[in-house]
Tab-separated table of N, CA and C in Angstrom:
chain	number	residue	atom	x	y	z
A	730	UNK	N	-3.319	3.204	10.305
A	730	UNK	CA	-3.626	2.275	9.271
A	730	UNK	C	-5.086	2.404	8.742
A	731	UNK	N	-5.236	2.386	7.502
A	731	UNK	CA	-6.596	2.392	6.933
A	731	UNK	C	-7.480	1.222	7.372
A	732	UNK	N	-8.718	1.333	7.336
A	732	UNK	CA	-9.611	0.331	7.672
A	732	UNK	C	-10.137	-0.475	6.389
A	733	UNK	N	-10.648	-1.672	6.640
A	733	UNK	CA	-11.257	-2.351	5.575
A	733	UNK	C	-12.483	-3.003	5.977
A	734	UNK	N	-13.281	-3.463	5.087
A	734	UNK	CA	-14.652	-4.059	5.311
A	734	UNK	C	-14.424	-5.452	4.972
A	735	UNK	N	-14.816	-6.359	5.770
A	735	UNK	CA	-14.629	-7.814	5.540
A	735	UNK	C	-15.934	-8.515	4.854
A	736	UNK	N	-15.833	-9.537	4.493
A	736	UNK	CA	-16.851	-10.305	3.825
A	736	UNK	C	-18.184	-10.422	4.531
A	737	UNK	N	-17.948	-10.171	5.941
A	737	UNK	CA	-19.097	-10.340	6.712
A	737	UNK	C	-20.127	-9.214	6.569
A	738	UNK	N	-19.786	-8.117	5.834
A	738	UNK	CA	-20.649	-7.029	5.463
A	738	UNK	C	-22.062	-7.507	5.021
A	739	UNK	N	-22.999	-6.881	5.541
A	739	UNK	CA	-24.451	-7.298	5.201
A	739	UNK	C	-25.043	-6.067	4.287
A	740	UNK	N	-24.266	-5.152	3.839
A	740	UNK	CA	-24.693	-4.101	2.906
A	740	UNK	C	-25.772	-3.362	3.504
A	741	UNK	N	-25.684	-3.040	4.883
A	741	UNK	CA	-26.749	-2.215	5.412
A	741	UNK	C	-26.740	-0.715	5.217
A	742	UNK	N	-25.638	-0.300	4.584
A	742	UNK	CA	-25.580	1.049	4.306
A	742	UNK	C	-25.391	2.179	5.437
A	743	UNK	N	-25.233	1.705	6.648
A	743	UNK	CA	-25.042	2.568	7.738
A	743	UNK	C	-23.696	3.272	7.812
A	744	UNK	N	-22.660	2.675	7.252
A	744	UNK	CA	-21.295	3.162	7.434
A	744	UNK	C	-21.008	4.261	6.480
A	745	UNK	N	-21.544	4.173	5.246
A	745	UNK	CA	-21.145	5.122	4.122
A	745	UNK	C	-21.435	6.534	4.614
A	746	UNK	N	-22.589	6.947	4.975
A	746	UNK	CA	-22.886	8.242	5.345
A	746	UNK	C	-22.161	8.854	6.595
A	747	UNK	N	-21.616	7.952	7.360
A	747	UNK	CA	-20.817	8.310	8.628
A	747	UNK	C	-19.334	8.808	8.188
A	748	UNK	N	-18.847	8.338	7.070
A	748	UNK	CA	-17.397	8.584	6.829
A	748	UNK	C	-17.222	10.131	6.416
A	749	UNK	N	-16.473	10.849	7.209
A	749	UNK	CA	-16.242	12.281	6.927
A	749	UNK	C	-15.445	12.541	5.716
A	750	UNK	N	-14.682	11.452	5.284
A	750	UNK	CA	-13.647	11.538	4.165
A	750	UNK	C	-14.258	11.031	2.847
A	751	UNK	N	-15.504	10.549	2.833
A	751	UNK	CA	-16.080	9.963	1.647
A	751	UNK	C	-15.238	8.663	1.263
A	752	UNK	N	-14.614	8.020	2.153
A	752	UNK	CA	-13.819	6.815	1.781
A	752	UNK	C	-14.596	5.534	1.507
A	753	UNK	N	-15.781	5.450	1.903
A	753	UNK	CA	-16.551	4.249	1.861
A	753	UNK	C	-17.619	4.442	0.754
A	754	UNK	N	-17.608	3.308	-0.118
A	754	UNK	CA	-18.539	3.227	-1.251
A	754	UNK	C	-18.919	1.871	-1.588
A	755	UNK	N	-20.026	1.638	-2.269
A	755	UNK	CA	-20.616	0.368	-2.586
A	755	UNK	C	-19.598	-0.335	-3.641
A	756	UNK	N	-19.096	-1.419	-3.276
A	756	UNK	CA	-18.299	-2.296	-4.134
A	756	UNK	C	-19.117	-3.199	-5.005
A	757	UNK	N	-18.536	-4.253	-5.596
A	757	UNK	CA	-19.243	-5.205	-6.375
A	757	UNK	C	-20.136	-6.096	-5.484
A	758	UNK	N	-19.688	-6.461	-4.403
A	758	UNK	CA	-20.580	-7.324	-3.607
A	758	UNK	C	-20.819	-6.680	-2.233
A	759	UNK	N	-19.831	-6.058	-1.633
A	759	UNK	CA	-19.865	-5.400	-0.266
A	759	UNK	C	-19.339	-3.941	-0.338
A	760	UNK	N	-19.622	-3.204	0.696
A	760	UNK	CA	-18.996	-1.881	0.755
A	760	UNK	C	-17.412	-2.029	0.850
A	761	UNK	N	-16.722	-0.999	0.360
A	761	UNK	CA	-15.300	-0.923	0.363
A	761	UNK	C	-14.733	0.309	0.930
A	762	UNK	N	-13.631	0.293	1.354
A	762	UNK	CA	-12.993	1.581	1.916
A	762	UNK	C	-11.795	1.913	1.072
A	763	UNK	N	-11.783	3.076	0.574
A	763	UNK	CA	-10.534	3.504	-0.166
A	763	UNK	C	-9.373	3.889	0.857
A	764	UNK	N	-8.320	3.130	0.890
A	764	UNK	CA	-7.310	3.408	1.872
A	764	UNK	C	-6.549	4.792	1.626
A	765	UNK	N	-6.693	5.398	0.465
A	765	UNK	CA	-6.112	6.721	0.175
A	765	UNK	C	-7.023	7.818	0.852
A	766	UNK	N	-8.123	7.479	1.201
A	766	UNK	CA	-9.052	8.493	1.800
A	766	UNK	C	-9.304	8.199	3.374
A	767	UNK	N	-9.048	7.036	3.764
A	767	UNK	CA	-9.431	6.564	5.171
A	767	UNK	C	-8.358	7.083	6.056
A	768	UNK	N	-8.718	7.874	7.152
A	768	UNK	CA	-7.768	8.381	8.134
A	768	UNK	C	-8.220	7.860	9.468
A	769	UNK	N	-9.103	6.911	9.473
A	769	UNK	CA	-9.663	6.271	10.701
A	769	UNK	C	-10.327	7.338	11.563
A	770	UNK	N	-10.829	8.370	10.858
A	770	UNK	CA	-11.457	9.580	11.317
A	770	UNK	C	-10.521	10.454	12.161
A	771	UNK	N	-9.192	10.211	12.083
A	771	UNK	CA	-8.239	11.050	12.739
A	771	UNK	C	-8.459	12.559	12.012
A	772	UNK	N	-8.488	13.436	13.031
A	772	UNK	CA	-8.773	14.842	12.449
A	772	UNK	C	-10.230	15.291	12.627
A	773	UNK	N	-11.094	14.145	12.598
A	773	UNK	CA	-12.456	14.472	12.734
A	773	UNK	C	-13.007	13.986	13.931
A	774	UNK	N	-12.806	12.872	14.368
A	774	UNK	CA	-13.379	12.236	15.635
A	774	UNK	C	-12.379	11.484	16.383
A	775	UNK	N	-12.792	10.989	17.574
A	775	UNK	CA	-11.753	10.273	18.406
A	775	UNK	C	-11.750	8.740	18.066
A	776	UNK	N	-12.764	8.261	17.435
A	776	UNK	CA	-12.930	6.922	17.006
A	776	UNK	C	-13.448	6.860	15.599
A	777	UNK	N	-13.126	5.774	14.890
A	777	UNK	CA	-13.629	5.579	13.569
A	777	UNK	C	-15.198	5.356	13.620
A	778	UNK	N	-15.769	6.354	12.868
A	778	UNK	CA	-17.299	6.333	13.052
A	778	UNK	C	-17.928	5.151	12.305
A	779	UNK	N	-17.256	4.593	11.186
A	779	UNK	CA	-17.835	3.468	10.613
A	779	UNK	C	-17.905	2.316	11.433
A	780	UNK	N	-16.834	2.135	12.264
A	780	UNK	CA	-16.879	1.077	13.354
A	780	UNK	C	-17.801	1.200	14.342
A	781	UNK	N	-18.167	2.457	14.715
A	781	UNK	CA	-19.168	2.653	15.762
A	781	UNK	C	-20.528	2.352	15.399
A	782	UNK	N	-20.867	2.420	14.119
A	782	UNK	CA	-22.287	2.172	13.677
A	782	UNK	C	-22.491	0.768	13.000
A	783	UNK	N	-21.321	0.033	12.664
A	783	UNK	CA	-21.420	-1.175	12.031
A	783	UNK	C	-22.216	-2.212	12.846
A	784	UNK	N	-23.292	-2.777	12.513
A	784	UNK	CA	-23.948	-3.727	13.398
A	784	UNK	C	-23.350	-5.169	13.389
A	785	UNK	N	-22.379	-5.487	12.496
A	785	UNK	CA	-21.893	-6.865	12.425
A	785	UNK	C	-20.389	-6.846	12.718
A	786	UNK	N	-19.831	-5.618	13.189
A	786	UNK	CA	-18.483	-5.335	13.408
A	786	UNK	C	-17.520	-6.034	12.296
A	787	UNK	N	-17.769	-5.677	11.148
A	787	UNK	CA	-16.924	-6.242	9.937
A	787	UNK	C	-15.989	-5.183	9.483
A	788	UNK	N	-15.671	-4.153	10.151
A	788	UNK	CA	-14.658	-3.109	9.779
A	788	UNK	C	-13.508	-3.247	10.606
A	789	UNK	N	-12.344	-3.584	10.047
A	789	UNK	CA	-11.192	-3.921	10.770
A	789	UNK	C	-10.051	-3.130	10.239
A	790	UNK	N	-8.849	-3.023	11.116
A	790	UNK	CA	-7.608	-2.435	10.442
A	790	UNK	C	-7.160	-3.216	9.260
A	791	UNK	N	-6.664	-2.659	8.325
A	791	UNK	CA	-6.116	-3.236	7.022
A	791	UNK	C	-4.638	-3.434	7.231
A	792	UNK	N	-4.256	-4.548	7.381
A	792	UNK	CA	-2.702	-4.818	7.584
A	792	UNK	C	-1.963	-4.487	6.362
A	793	UNK	N	-2.540	-4.216	5.195
A	793	UNK	CA	-1.766	-3.892	3.950
A	793	UNK	C	-1.527	-2.439	3.993
A	794	UNK	N	-2.216	-1.647	4.854
A	794	UNK	CA	-2.095	-0.209	4.842
A	794	UNK	C	-1.768	0.320	6.314
A	795	UNK	N	-0.714	0.014	6.756
A	795	UNK	CA	-0.305	0.451	8.174
A	795	UNK	C	0.186	1.829	8.120
A	796	UNK	N	-0.331	2.661	9.085
A	796	UNK	CA	-0.090	4.059	9.184
A	796	UNK	C	-0.120	4.391	10.775
A	797	UNK	N	0.767	5.332	11.047
A	797	UNK	CA	0.862	5.879	12.481
A	797	UNK	C	-0.317	6.951	12.513
A	798	UNK	N	-0.614	7.395	13.816
A	798	UNK	CA	-1.590	8.468	13.994
A	798	UNK	C	-1.015	9.679	13.313
A	799	UNK	N	0.287	9.924	13.338
A	799	UNK	CA	0.845	11.072	12.679
A	799	UNK	C	0.727	10.985	11.125
A	800	UNK	N	0.796	9.819	10.580
A	800	UNK	CA	0.704	9.655	9.052
A	800	UNK	C	-0.754	9.849	8.727
A	801	UNK	N	-1.672	9.438	9.533
A	801	UNK	CA	-3.108	9.599	9.319
A	801	UNK	C	-3.423	11.078	9.401
A	802	UNK	N	-2.967	11.706	10.422
A	802	UNK	CA	-3.222	13.178	10.523
A	802	UNK	C	-2.677	13.972	9.386
A	803	UNK	N	-1.589	13.559	8.851
A	803	UNK	CA	-1.057	14.256	7.571
A	803	UNK	C	-1.924	13.989	6.459
A	804	UNK	N	-2.411	12.630	6.256
A	804	UNK	CA	-3.338	12.393	5.190
A	804	UNK	C	-4.585	13.256	5.266
A	805	UNK	N	-5.041	13.392	6.589
A	805	UNK	CA	-6.262	14.201	6.785
A	805	UNK	C	-5.924	15.667	6.281
A	806	UNK	N	-4.935	16.305	6.561
A	806	UNK	CA	-4.521	17.627	6.240
A	806	UNK	C	-4.497	17.732	4.783
A	807	UNK	N	-3.903	16.787	4.042
A	807	UNK	CA	-3.888	16.683	2.523
A	807	UNK	C	-5.284	16.644	1.991
A	808	UNK	N	-6.053	15.760	2.538
A	808	UNK	CA	-7.471	15.654	2.061
A	808	UNK	C	-8.247	17.038	2.270
A	809	UNK	N	-8.102	17.662	3.424
A	809	UNK	CA	-8.860	18.892	3.601
A	809	UNK	C	-8.286	19.966	2.752
A	810	UNK	N	-6.983	19.977	2.447
A	810	UNK	CA	-6.495	21.079	1.601
A	810	UNK	C	-6.905	20.816	0.251
A	811	UNK	N	-7.224	19.550	-0.238
A	811	UNK	CA	-7.668	19.288	-1.634
A	811	UNK	C	-9.112	19.720	-1.713
A	812	UNK	N	-9.909	19.728	-0.573
A	812	UNK	CA	-11.299	20.075	-0.690
A	812	UNK	C	-11.329	21.636	-0.763
A	813	UNK	N	-10.387	22.368	-0.250
A	813	UNK	CA	-10.494	23.914	-0.063
A	813	UNK	C	-10.388	24.487	-1.419
């Protein structure tokens, strides 16, 4: 499942550069995660890097975008093919 950033975000900017899929960007008030690009770092790392660096633990699974590890891996493969 894709991740999302909650309203507890303090706009510290540490998560955005950690995302290998460029899924994180500045929203109107807080940072946001594009669910079409978020693979929870599947294919890149063992753990979501944004969650690892977030100082306020405001990055959580998005229940509106449930995906299995296999689906996330397929999304990763599509994203990498599009970059090639």
